[in-house]
Structure formats: C-alpha cells, structure tokens
Coordinates of C-alpha atoms and ligand atoms in Angstrom, one line a residue:
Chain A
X1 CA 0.0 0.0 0.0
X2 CA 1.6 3.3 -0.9
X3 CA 2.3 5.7 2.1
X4 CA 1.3 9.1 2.2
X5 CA 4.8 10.0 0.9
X6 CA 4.9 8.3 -1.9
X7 CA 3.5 11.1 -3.9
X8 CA 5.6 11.4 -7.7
X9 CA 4.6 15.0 -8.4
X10 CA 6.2 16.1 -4.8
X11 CA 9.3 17.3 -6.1
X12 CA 8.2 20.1 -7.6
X13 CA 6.0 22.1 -5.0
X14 CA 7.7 24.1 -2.3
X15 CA 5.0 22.4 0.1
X16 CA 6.6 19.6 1.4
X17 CA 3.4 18.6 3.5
X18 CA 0.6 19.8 5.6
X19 CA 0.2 18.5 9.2
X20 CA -2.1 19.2 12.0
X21 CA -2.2 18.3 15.6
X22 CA -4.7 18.1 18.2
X23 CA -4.4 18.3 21.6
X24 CA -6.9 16.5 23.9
X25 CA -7.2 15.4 27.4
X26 CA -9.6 13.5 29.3
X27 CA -11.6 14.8 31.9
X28 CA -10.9 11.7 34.8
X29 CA -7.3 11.8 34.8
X30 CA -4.9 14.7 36.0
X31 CA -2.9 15.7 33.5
X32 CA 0.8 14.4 32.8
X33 CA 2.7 16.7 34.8
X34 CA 1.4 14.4 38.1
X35 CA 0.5 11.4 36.0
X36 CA 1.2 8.2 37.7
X37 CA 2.8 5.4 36.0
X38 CA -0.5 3.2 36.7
X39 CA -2.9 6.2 35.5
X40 CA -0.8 6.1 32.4
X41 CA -1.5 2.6 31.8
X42 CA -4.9 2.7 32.1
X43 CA -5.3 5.4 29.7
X44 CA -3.8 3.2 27.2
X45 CA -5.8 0.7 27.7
X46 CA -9.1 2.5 27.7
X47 CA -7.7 4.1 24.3
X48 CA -6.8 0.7 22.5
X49 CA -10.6 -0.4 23.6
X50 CA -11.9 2.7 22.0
X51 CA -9.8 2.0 18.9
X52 CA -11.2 -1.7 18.8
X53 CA -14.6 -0.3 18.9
X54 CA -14.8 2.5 16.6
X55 CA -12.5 1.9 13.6
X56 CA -10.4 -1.4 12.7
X57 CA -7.8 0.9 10.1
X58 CA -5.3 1.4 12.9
X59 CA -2.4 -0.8 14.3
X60 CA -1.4 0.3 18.2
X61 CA 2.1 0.5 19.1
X62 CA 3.3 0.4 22.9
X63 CA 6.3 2.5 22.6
X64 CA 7.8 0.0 25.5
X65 CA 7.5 -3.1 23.3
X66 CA 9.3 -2.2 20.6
X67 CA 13.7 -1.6 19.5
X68 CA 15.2 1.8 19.7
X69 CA 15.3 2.3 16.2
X70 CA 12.3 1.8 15.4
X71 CA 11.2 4.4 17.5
X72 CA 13.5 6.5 16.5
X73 CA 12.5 5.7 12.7
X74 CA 8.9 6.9 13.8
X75 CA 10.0 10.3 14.8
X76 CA 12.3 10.8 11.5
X77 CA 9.0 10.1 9.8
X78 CA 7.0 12.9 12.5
X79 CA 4.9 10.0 13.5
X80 CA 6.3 10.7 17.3
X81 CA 7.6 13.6 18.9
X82 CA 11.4 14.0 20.8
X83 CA 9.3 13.5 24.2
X84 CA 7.5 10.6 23.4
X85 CA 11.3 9.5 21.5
X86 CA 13.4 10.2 24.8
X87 CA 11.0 9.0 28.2
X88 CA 10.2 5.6 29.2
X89 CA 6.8 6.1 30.4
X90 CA 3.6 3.6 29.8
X91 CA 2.8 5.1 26.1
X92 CA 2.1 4.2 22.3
X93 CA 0.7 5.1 19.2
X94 CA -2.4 4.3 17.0
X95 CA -1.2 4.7 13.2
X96 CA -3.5 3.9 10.1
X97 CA -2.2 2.1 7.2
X98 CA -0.8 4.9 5.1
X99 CA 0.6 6.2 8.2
X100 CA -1.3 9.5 7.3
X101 CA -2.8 9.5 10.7
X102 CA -1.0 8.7 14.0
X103 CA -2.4 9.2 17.5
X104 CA 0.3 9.3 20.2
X105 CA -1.2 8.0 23.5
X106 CA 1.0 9.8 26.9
X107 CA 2.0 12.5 25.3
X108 CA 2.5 16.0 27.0
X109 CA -1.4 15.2 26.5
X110 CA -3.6 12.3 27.1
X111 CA -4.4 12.2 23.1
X112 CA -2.1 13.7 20.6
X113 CA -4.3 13.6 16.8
X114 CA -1.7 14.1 13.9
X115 CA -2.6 13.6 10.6
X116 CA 0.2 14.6 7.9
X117 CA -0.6 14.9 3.9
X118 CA 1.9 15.7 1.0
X119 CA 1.8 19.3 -0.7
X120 CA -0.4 22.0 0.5
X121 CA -3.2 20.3 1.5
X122 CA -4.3 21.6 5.0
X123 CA -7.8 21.2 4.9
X124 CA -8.0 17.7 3.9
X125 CA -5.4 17.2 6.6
X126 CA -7.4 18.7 9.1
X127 CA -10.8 16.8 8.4
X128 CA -8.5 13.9 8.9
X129 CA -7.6 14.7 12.2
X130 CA -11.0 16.0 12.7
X131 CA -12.5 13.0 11.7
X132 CA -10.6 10.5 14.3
X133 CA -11.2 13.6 16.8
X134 CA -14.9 13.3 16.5
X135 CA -14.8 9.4 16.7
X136 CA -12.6 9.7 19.9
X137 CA -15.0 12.4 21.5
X138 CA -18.0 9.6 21.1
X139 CA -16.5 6.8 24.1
X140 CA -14.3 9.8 25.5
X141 CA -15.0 12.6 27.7
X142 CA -13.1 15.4 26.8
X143 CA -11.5 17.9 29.4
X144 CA -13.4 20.6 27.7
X145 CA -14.7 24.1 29.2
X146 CA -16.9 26.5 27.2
X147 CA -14.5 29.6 28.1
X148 CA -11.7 27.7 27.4
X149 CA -12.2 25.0 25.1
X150 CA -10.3 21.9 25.0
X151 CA -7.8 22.3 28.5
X152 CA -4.4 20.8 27.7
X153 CA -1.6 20.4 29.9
X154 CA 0.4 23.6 29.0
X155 CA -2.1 26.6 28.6
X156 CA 0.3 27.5 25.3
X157 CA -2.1 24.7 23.3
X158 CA -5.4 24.9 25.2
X159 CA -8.4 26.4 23.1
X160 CA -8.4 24.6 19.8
X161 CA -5.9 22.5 21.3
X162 CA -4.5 23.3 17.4
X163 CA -1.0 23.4 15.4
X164 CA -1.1 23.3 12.1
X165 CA 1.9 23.1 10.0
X166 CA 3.6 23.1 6.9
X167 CA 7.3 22.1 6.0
X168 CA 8.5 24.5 3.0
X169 CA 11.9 24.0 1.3
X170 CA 13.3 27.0 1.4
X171 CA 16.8 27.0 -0.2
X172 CA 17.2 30.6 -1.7
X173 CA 15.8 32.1 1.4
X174 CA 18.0 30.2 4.0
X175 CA 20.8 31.5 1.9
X176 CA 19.7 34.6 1.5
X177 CA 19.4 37.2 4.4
X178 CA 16.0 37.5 4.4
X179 CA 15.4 34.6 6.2
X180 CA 16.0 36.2 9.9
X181 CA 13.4 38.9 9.1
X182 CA 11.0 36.7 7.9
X183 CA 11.3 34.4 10.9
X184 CA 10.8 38.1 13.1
X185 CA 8.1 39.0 11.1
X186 CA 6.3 35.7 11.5
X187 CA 6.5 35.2 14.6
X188 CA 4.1 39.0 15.2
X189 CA 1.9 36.8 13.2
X190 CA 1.7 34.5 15.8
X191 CA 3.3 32.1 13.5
X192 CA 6.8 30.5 14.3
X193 CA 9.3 28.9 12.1
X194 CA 11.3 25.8 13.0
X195 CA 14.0 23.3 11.7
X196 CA 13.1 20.0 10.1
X197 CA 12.9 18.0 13.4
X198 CA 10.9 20.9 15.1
X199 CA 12.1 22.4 18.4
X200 CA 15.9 23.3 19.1
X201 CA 16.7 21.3 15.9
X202 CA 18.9 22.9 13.3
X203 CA 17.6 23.1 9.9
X204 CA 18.5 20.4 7.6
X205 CA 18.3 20.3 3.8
X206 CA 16.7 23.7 3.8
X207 CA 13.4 22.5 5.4
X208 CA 11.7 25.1 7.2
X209 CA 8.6 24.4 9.6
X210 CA 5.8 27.0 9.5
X211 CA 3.2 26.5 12.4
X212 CA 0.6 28.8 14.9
X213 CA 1.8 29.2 18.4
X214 CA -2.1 30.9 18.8
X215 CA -4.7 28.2 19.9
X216 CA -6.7 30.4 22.1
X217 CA -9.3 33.4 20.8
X218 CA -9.5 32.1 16.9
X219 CA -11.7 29.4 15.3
X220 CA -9.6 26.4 13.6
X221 CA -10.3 27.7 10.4
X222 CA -9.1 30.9 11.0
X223 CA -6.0 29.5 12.4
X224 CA -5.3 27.6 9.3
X225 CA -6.3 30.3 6.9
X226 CA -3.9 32.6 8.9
X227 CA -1.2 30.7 8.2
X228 CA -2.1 29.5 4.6
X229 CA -1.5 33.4 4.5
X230 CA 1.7 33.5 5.8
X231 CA 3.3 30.7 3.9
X232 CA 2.1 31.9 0.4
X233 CA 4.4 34.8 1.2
X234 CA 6.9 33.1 2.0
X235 CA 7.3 31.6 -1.2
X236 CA 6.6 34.1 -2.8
X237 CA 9.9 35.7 -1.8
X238 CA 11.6 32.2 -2.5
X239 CA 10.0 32.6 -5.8
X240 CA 11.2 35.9 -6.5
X241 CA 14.6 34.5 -5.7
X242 CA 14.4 31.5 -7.4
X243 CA 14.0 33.9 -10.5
X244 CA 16.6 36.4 -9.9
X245 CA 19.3 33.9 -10.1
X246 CA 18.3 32.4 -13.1
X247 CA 18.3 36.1 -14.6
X248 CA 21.7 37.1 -13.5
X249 CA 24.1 33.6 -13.2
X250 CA 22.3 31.0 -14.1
X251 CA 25.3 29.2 -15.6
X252 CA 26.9 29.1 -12.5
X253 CA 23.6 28.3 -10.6
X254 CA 23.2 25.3 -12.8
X255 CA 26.8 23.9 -12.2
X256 CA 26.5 23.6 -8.7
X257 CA 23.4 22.4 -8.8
X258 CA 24.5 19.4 -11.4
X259 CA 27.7 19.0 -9.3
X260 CA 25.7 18.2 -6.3
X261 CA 23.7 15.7 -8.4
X262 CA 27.3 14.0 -9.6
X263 CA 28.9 13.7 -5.8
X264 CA 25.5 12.4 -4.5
X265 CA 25.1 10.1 -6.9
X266 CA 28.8 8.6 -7.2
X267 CA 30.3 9.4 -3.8
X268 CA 31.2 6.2 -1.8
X269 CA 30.4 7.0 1.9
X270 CA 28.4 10.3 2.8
X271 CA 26.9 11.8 6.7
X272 CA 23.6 13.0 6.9
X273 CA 24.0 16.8 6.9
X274 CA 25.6 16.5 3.4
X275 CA 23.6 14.0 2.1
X276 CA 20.4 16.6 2.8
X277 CA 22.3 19.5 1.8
X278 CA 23.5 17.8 -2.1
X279 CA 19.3 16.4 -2.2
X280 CA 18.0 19.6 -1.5
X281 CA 20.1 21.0 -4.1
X282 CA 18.9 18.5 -6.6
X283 CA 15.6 19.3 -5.7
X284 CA 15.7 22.7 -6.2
X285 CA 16.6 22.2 -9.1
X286 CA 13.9 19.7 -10.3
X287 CA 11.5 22.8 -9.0
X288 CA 13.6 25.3 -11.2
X289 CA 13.1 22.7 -14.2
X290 CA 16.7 21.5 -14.5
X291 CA 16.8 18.5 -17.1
X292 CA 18.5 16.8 -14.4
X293 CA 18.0 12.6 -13.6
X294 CA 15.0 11.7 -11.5
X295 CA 15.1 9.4 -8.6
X296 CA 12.8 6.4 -8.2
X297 CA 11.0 8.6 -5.5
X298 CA 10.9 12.0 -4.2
X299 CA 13.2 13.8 -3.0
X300 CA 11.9 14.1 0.4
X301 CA 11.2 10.3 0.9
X302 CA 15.0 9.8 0.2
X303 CA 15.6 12.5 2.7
X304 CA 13.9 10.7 5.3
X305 CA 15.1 7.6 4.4
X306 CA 18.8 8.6 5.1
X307 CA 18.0 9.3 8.5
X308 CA 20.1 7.1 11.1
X309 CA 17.0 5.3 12.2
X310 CA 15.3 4.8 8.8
X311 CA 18.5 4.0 7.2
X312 CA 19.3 1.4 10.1
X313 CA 15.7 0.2 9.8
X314 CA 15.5 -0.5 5.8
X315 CA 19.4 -1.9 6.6
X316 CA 18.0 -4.7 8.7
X317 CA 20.2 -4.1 11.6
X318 CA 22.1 -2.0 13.7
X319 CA 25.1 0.0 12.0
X320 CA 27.7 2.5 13.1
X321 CA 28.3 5.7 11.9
X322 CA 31.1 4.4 9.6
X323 CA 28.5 2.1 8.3
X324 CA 25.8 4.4 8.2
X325 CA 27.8 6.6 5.8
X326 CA 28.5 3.5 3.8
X327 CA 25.1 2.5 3.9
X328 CA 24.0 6.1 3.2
X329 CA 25.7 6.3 -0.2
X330 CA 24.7 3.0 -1.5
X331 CA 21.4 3.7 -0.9
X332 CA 21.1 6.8 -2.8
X333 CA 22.9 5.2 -5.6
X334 CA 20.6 2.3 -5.9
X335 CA 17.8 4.4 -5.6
X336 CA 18.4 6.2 -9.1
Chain B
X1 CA -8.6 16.2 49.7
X2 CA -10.4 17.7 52.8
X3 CA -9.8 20.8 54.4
X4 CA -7.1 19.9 57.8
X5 CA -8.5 22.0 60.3
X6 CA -12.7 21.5 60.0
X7 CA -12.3 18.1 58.3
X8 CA -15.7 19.1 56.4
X9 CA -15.0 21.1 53.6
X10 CA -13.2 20.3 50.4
X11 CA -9.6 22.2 50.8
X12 CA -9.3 25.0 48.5
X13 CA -6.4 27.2 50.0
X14 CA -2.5 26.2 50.5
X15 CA -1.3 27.8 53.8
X16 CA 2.4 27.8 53.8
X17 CA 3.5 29.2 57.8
X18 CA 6.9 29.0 59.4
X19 CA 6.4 28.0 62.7
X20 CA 9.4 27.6 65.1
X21 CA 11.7 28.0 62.5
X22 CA 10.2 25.4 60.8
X23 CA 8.2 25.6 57.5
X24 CA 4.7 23.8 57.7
X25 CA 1.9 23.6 55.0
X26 CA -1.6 23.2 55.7
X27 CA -4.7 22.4 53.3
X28 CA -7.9 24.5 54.2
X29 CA -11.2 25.6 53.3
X30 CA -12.2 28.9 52.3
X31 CA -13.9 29.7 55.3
X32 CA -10.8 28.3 57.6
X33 CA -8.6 30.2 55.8
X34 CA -10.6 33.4 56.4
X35 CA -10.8 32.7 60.1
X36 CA -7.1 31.9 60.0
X37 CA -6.4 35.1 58.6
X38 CA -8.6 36.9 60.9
X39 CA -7.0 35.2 64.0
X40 CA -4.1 36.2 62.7
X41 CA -5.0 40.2 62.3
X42 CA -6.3 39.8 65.7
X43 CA -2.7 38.3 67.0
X44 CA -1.0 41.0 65.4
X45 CA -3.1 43.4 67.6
X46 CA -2.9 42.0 70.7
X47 CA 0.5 40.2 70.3
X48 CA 0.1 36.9 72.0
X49 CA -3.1 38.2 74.0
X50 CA -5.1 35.4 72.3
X51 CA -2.8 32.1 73.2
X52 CA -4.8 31.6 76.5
X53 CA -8.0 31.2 73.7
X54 CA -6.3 28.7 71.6
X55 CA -5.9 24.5 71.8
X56 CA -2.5 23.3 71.2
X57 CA -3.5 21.6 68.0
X58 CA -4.8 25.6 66.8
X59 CA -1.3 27.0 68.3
X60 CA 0.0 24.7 65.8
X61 CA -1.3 25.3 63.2
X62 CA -1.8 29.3 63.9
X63 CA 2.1 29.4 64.7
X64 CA 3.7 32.9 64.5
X65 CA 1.9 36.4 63.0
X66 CA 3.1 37.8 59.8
X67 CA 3.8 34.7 58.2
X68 CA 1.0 33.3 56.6
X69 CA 1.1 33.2 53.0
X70 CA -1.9 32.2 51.3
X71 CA -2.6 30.2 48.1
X72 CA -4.9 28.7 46.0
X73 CA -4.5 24.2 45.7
X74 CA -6.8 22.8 43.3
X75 CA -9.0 20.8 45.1
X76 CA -9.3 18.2 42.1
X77 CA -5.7 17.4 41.6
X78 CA -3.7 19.2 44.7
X79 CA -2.1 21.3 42.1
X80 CA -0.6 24.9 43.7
X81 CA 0.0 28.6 42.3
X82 CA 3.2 27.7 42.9
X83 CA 3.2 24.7 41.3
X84 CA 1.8 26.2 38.2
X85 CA 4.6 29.2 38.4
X86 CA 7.0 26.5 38.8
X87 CA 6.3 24.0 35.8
X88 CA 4.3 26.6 33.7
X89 CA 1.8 23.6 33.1
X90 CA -1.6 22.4 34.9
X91 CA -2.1 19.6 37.1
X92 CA -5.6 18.8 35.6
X93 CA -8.7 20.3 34.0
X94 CA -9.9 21.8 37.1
X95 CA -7.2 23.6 37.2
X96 CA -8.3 26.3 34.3
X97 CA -10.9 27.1 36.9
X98 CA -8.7 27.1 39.8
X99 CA -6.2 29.7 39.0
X100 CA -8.4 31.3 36.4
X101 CA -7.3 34.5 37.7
X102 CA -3.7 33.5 37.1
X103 CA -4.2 32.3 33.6
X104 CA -6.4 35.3 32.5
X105 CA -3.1 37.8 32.0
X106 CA -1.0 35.0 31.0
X107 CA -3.6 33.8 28.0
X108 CA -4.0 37.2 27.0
X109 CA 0.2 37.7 26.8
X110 CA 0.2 34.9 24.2
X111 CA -3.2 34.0 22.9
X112 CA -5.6 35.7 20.6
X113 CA -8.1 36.0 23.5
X114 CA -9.6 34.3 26.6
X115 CA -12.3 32.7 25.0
X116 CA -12.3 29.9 22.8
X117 CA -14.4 30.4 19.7
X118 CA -13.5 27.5 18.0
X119 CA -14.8 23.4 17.5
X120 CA -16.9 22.0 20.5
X121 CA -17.1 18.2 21.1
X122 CA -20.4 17.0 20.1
X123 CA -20.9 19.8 17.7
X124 CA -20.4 20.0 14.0
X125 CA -17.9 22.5 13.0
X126 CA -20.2 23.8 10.5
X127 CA -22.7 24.4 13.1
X128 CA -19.5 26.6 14.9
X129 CA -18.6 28.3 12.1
X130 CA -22.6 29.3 11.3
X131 CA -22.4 31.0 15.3
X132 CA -19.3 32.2 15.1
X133 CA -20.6 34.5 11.9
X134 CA -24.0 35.4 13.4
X135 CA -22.0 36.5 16.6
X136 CA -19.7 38.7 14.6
X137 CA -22.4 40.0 12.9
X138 CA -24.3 40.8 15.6
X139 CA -21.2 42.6 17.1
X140 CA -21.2 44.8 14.5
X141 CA -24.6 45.5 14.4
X142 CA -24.3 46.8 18.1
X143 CA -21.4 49.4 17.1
X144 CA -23.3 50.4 14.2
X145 CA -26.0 51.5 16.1
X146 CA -23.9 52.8 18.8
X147 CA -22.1 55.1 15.9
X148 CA -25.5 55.5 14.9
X149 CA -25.1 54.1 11.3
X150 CA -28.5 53.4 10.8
X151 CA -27.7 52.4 6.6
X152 CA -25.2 49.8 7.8
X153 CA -27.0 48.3 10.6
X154 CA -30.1 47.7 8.4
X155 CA -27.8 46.2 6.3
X156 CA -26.2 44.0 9.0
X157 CA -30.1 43.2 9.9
X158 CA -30.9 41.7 6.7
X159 CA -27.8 40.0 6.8
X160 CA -28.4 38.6 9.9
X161 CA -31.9 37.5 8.9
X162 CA -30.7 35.6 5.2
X163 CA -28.3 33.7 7.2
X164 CA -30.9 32.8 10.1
X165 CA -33.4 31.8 7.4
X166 CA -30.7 30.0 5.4
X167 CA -29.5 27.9 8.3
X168 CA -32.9 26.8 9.5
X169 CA -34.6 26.5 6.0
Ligands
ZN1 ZN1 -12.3 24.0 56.9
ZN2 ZN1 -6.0 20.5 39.2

C-alpha cells in the first residue's frame, strides 16, 4: 500500500506537506505533569478499547515493546515527537495504514491527533484529524470548558488544542538574508518557524517548519487560513529568488546544482548533513526545471530515508556511523 | 482532599506558615482560611493576648503572625499557584478554573483571546462556524447602532436574517 509520501509530483511544490495536531485530554485523569505510571497505563488501555470499537484501520504500538530504532524511525517520519522518542513512560501510538494518521497515547497530552498529507493540503489534513477527533469524543469525555475549550496540559495549546503546519523548502531564502526577518516578522503573526525536526533542531536540507503558536481566541479555520497566508508569502519571496538567479548567473547556478547531483550520486560513503544538503540541491533544481535525472522517488522520501534510524531500519540491523555513511551512499545510488 | 482544620469542607487554599523555625503547610477551606487570617490580624493586635483562647493543636497550626502566606491548591488534583509558576503547566482540568485569575493575564500575553471560539465536542464545525458569523455579525450591528449608522446596521439586519433563514430552512 503506498504511504502518504509516496506522492511522484512532490518534487516540484515548495510544500513539502501539511500536518495538523490536536491536543486532547480526558476529563478523569490529572494531566501528565502528576501522571502516575499506573494512570498512564490505564489510559492506554481505555484508548486501545476505544480504537477496537470505533475503527479497525489502525495498528497500536506500545512504545515499551518495541527496539530503539524503530522508535527512532517513527520520529524521522514525525509519527512521534522527541518527548514521546526520549521517556520511558507507559505510552504508544495508534497509526493507520498509510501512516497519514498517527495518535500518540501519553504524550504531553492524554491524546495527541496528527494527521500529515503531501503538498499543501491543510484542509484535507485537518478533516483527517478532525474526523478521528470526532470518533474519539464519542466513548471519551473530553477535558473541555466553554471559556476555554479543549484544557491541555500547557495553557500555550489549550483552546483549539491546534497546530497546524507546513514544512516549506526554502533553499534561496536560507541562503539569502531575508530569512532572519522573515522568521521576526512571522513570529508578530503568531506564526513561528522551526527546523526540520521541530524544536531546538537545526535546519537540515533547507526545510523550514511554518506553524501557529495561537490556539486560544481564533476558530480552527481561522487559524489555518492565517497561516495559509503567511506561507504563500513566504514563497513568494523564495519565488522571486528562485528567479533572480536564473536572470543574472544562471550558468553558474546550474553547475552547482548538477555537481551536487554528480557527488550524491557517485560518492562512496556520505553523513547526513551533506547528504540533505546535495538532495536539496537537486531538488531545487527539479523545482527550477533543471533536465537533471530523476530518482525512483521523491526527493523528500529519500531524505527521510537517510535518517540514522530509517536508514538502520530499511538496513535490517544495527550499524555505526562508519556504516551508516557506507550505507548512506549505497542507498542513494541504488535508488536512481 | 479535605480541608485539615474543619475536616468538612473540600480544601481549596494552600497555607504555607513558618512556625518555630520550621516551615509547615496546611490544606484549608475557604472559610478556615478566612478565620485563620482573621485570627491572625487579631494576633497582630494584641500580640500573644489570644494564646490563653487557643488549643495546642490551633497554636499549631496558627504558629507565629506575619507569616501566613496564602494560596490557592486545586482541590481536584492538589495542584498549587506555585506549582503552576514552577512548571508553567496544569495539574488537571480543574485547574483552568482554579487559578483562572492567574491564567487570564497569561492567555492574554500569548493568545488571541480568553475565549475559545472554535470546534466543541459533540458539535459539528459547521454548526460553529454558522455562530461564530451570526455573533460577529451581531457585534457589529451593536457598534453600528452605537455610531448611529442606521444604513449599515439595516444592512447588517438583513444579513443577519438571510443567514438565520438560510441555516434553518
Ligand atoms: Zn475547613
Ligand atoms: Zn487541578
């Protein structure tokens, strides 16, 4: 079955994809700042009976039961977040079968809805979400409150309990200097940018994440709207960019960019931060319609794939970071 | 959890006293806590005047004047102000409602507002979206009258009415 990712046309739309989150409690249990280990449990339980009952498209797994890497393969592919990654806690995830929607039980929240879509798509991602959110709110009562809203465990999400997201590729910008402004400007949007991996990660392969920090005082759709807003002018400016070098050295421009395609393609070892630095070239280039060689998939499914724990994963076992680099390079190769 | 000195009511207010050197924290009611503080004006006055009146057990509990430091628990979760100032999280739902008056300047510091306007559970968004516009609406109706712009609030009438008749029809 193909996974949301596998999407051909990707490489040429500066939306990589649209994701939304929900955040949701329930109203018996405190919330996970004094969680006890046995409350935890039974909130997983009660939330794998739900599933059972409502909807037989997901597959639960107990973060406890399961290796390192594939945990850490699930948050390279923003299935799980870096807390749900790094404690040991009673917790798991519900995921469907094109992994489009993941539920992350234990959380900084009881409930954690994410659905994720290629492109810009953010209203179809949101009725996902919605849609499992609605199902949930049948056998579960919500810690709700009509001034309020939905009461989460940090009053930065409560409200809508809403981020929305998109992850732009942003190459011209990040080298330009525009970028700091735009992030300053954004942010009196009540909008914040972020690296690939989200919080206190540094940007990798020039992928930026767009997302409201406002959850409080506007309707969903207005959130969304807001920051459909905001991104179209952010790539608008990558636009303008884009075009401005192919005015004034696009010679030049279009070595680089077929160099990078020539060392990722024939190098024999390779680390990750190069690796997404060459594929982001070569993908900027496939968006400024550069006759270069296309891969057997997108861009951005190669870029996840490279990750330690993907790359590790698809492997079959556990390699080192000599290996990995090894690995790394073979991979890309055989993937042309 | 109870309130420690009348056993009756639910506690509600963190008392944090140093008594003897020593710092002590006791759970109360509202209406303990009131007396408490009263007691304690009164001690203030009269210096020691009231120790004949009190038990042990209240001499304990009362300890010295000018210390008493009152705060709000959550009587759901046991969740303090200073817990919340601490970890910049809630212990629980009841929480919002508990230090309401704490979250009010904080929501408005990094929120759009203090109310939530958006999906409810049990409710259809469309349904949301359909009050969310008749409310807006009607807002503006209000300061068009109050500007007295009688044109534009017969307009915003109309309005009003289409999409009333619209959603019910
Ligand atoms: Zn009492
Ligand atoms: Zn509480």
């Amino acid at each position: 079955m193909d996974k949301w990712f596998d999407d051909s046309q990707l490489d040429f739309s500066i939306f990589i994809t649209s994701r939304i989150r929900l955040a949701r409690n329930i109203t018996q249990y405190p919330f996970s700042v004094i969680l006890q280990p046995q409350q935890m449990q039974d909130i997983l339980n009660k939330t794998i009976d739900t599933v059972k009952l409502l909807s037989n498209d997901f597959m639960f797994v107990n973060a406890n039961d399961v290796s390192d890497i594939e945990l850490l393969s699930n948050f390279e592919l923003h299935n799980i977040s870096q807390y749900f990654l790094q404690n040991k806690n009673p917790r798991g995830f519900f995921i469907n079968k094109d992994e489009s929607v993941c539920v992350m039980i234990n959380e900084e929240d009881h409930i954690r809805i994410q659905s994720i879509c290629s492109g810009a798509n953010i209203f179809k991602t949101f009725s996902l979400a919605n849609d499992i959110d609605d199902i949930f709110s049948q056998k579960i009562d919500y810690a709700f409150d009509n001034e309020f809203g939905f009461l989460t465990s940090c009053p930065t999400n409560v409200g809508t309990g809403l981020r929305a997201s998109f992850m732009l590729h942003l190459p011209m910008l990040e080298k330009s200097a525009q970028l700091k402004n735009l992030v300053q400007i954004i942010s009196k949007f009540g909008m914040t940018v972020r690296g690939l991996h989200g919080e206190g990660t540094e940007p990798m392969g020039s992928i930026y994440q767009i997302s409201n920090q406002i959850t409080l005082g506007k309707s969903e759709e207005d959130i969304i709207k807001n920051l459909q807003n905001v991104a179209h002018q952010i790539i608008e400016q990558e636009l303008k960019l884009r075009e401005t070098i192919l005015q004034k050295n696009r010679l030049d421009f279009e070595d680089k960019i077929f160099r990078s395609f020539g060392t990722l393609t024939n190098c024999k070892k390779i680390n990750t931060h190069e690796a997404m630095n060459l594929l982001s070239d070569v993908r900027l280039g496939y968006g400024m319609g550069f006759d270069i060689p296309k891969f057997k998939c997108n861009v951005y499914k190669i870029m996840m794939n490279i990750q330690p724990g993907l790359l590790q994963k698809n492997f079959g076992r556990r390699l080192d970071e000599k290996e990995r680099d090894i690995a790394r390079a073979e991979y890309i190769k055989k993937m042309l | 959890m109870l309130c420690q000195n009348c056993n009756v009511n639910p506690a509600t207010v963190f008392v944090h006293r140093v008594i003897n050197g020593q710092e002590r924290e006791f759970h109360l009611c509202n209406q303990c806590a009131k007396q408490l503080e009263m007691q304690i004006s009164f001690e203030d006055l009269f210096h020691g005047f009231l120790d004949t009146f009190l038990s042990n057990d209240q001499k304990q509990l009362y300890g010295q004047p000018n210390d008493l430091i009152r705060k709000k628990v959550c009587p759901k979760c046991g969740f303090t102000s200073d817990d919340f100032k601490n970890v910049g999280k809630l212990g629980c739902d009841q929480c919002y409602k508990t230090f309401r008056e704490d979250l009010i300047p904080i929501l408005r510091n990094i929120q759009a507002g203090t109310r939530h306007t958006g999906k409810v559970p049990g409710k259809s968004l469309l349904e949301i979206s359909y009050q969310n516009r008749i409310a807006k609406l009607q807002n503006d109706l209000h300061k068009a009258i109050d500007n007295e712009e009688y044109e534009q609030a017969a307009k915003l009438r109309d309005e009003i009415k289409k999409i009333k008749e619209e959603h019910n029809g």
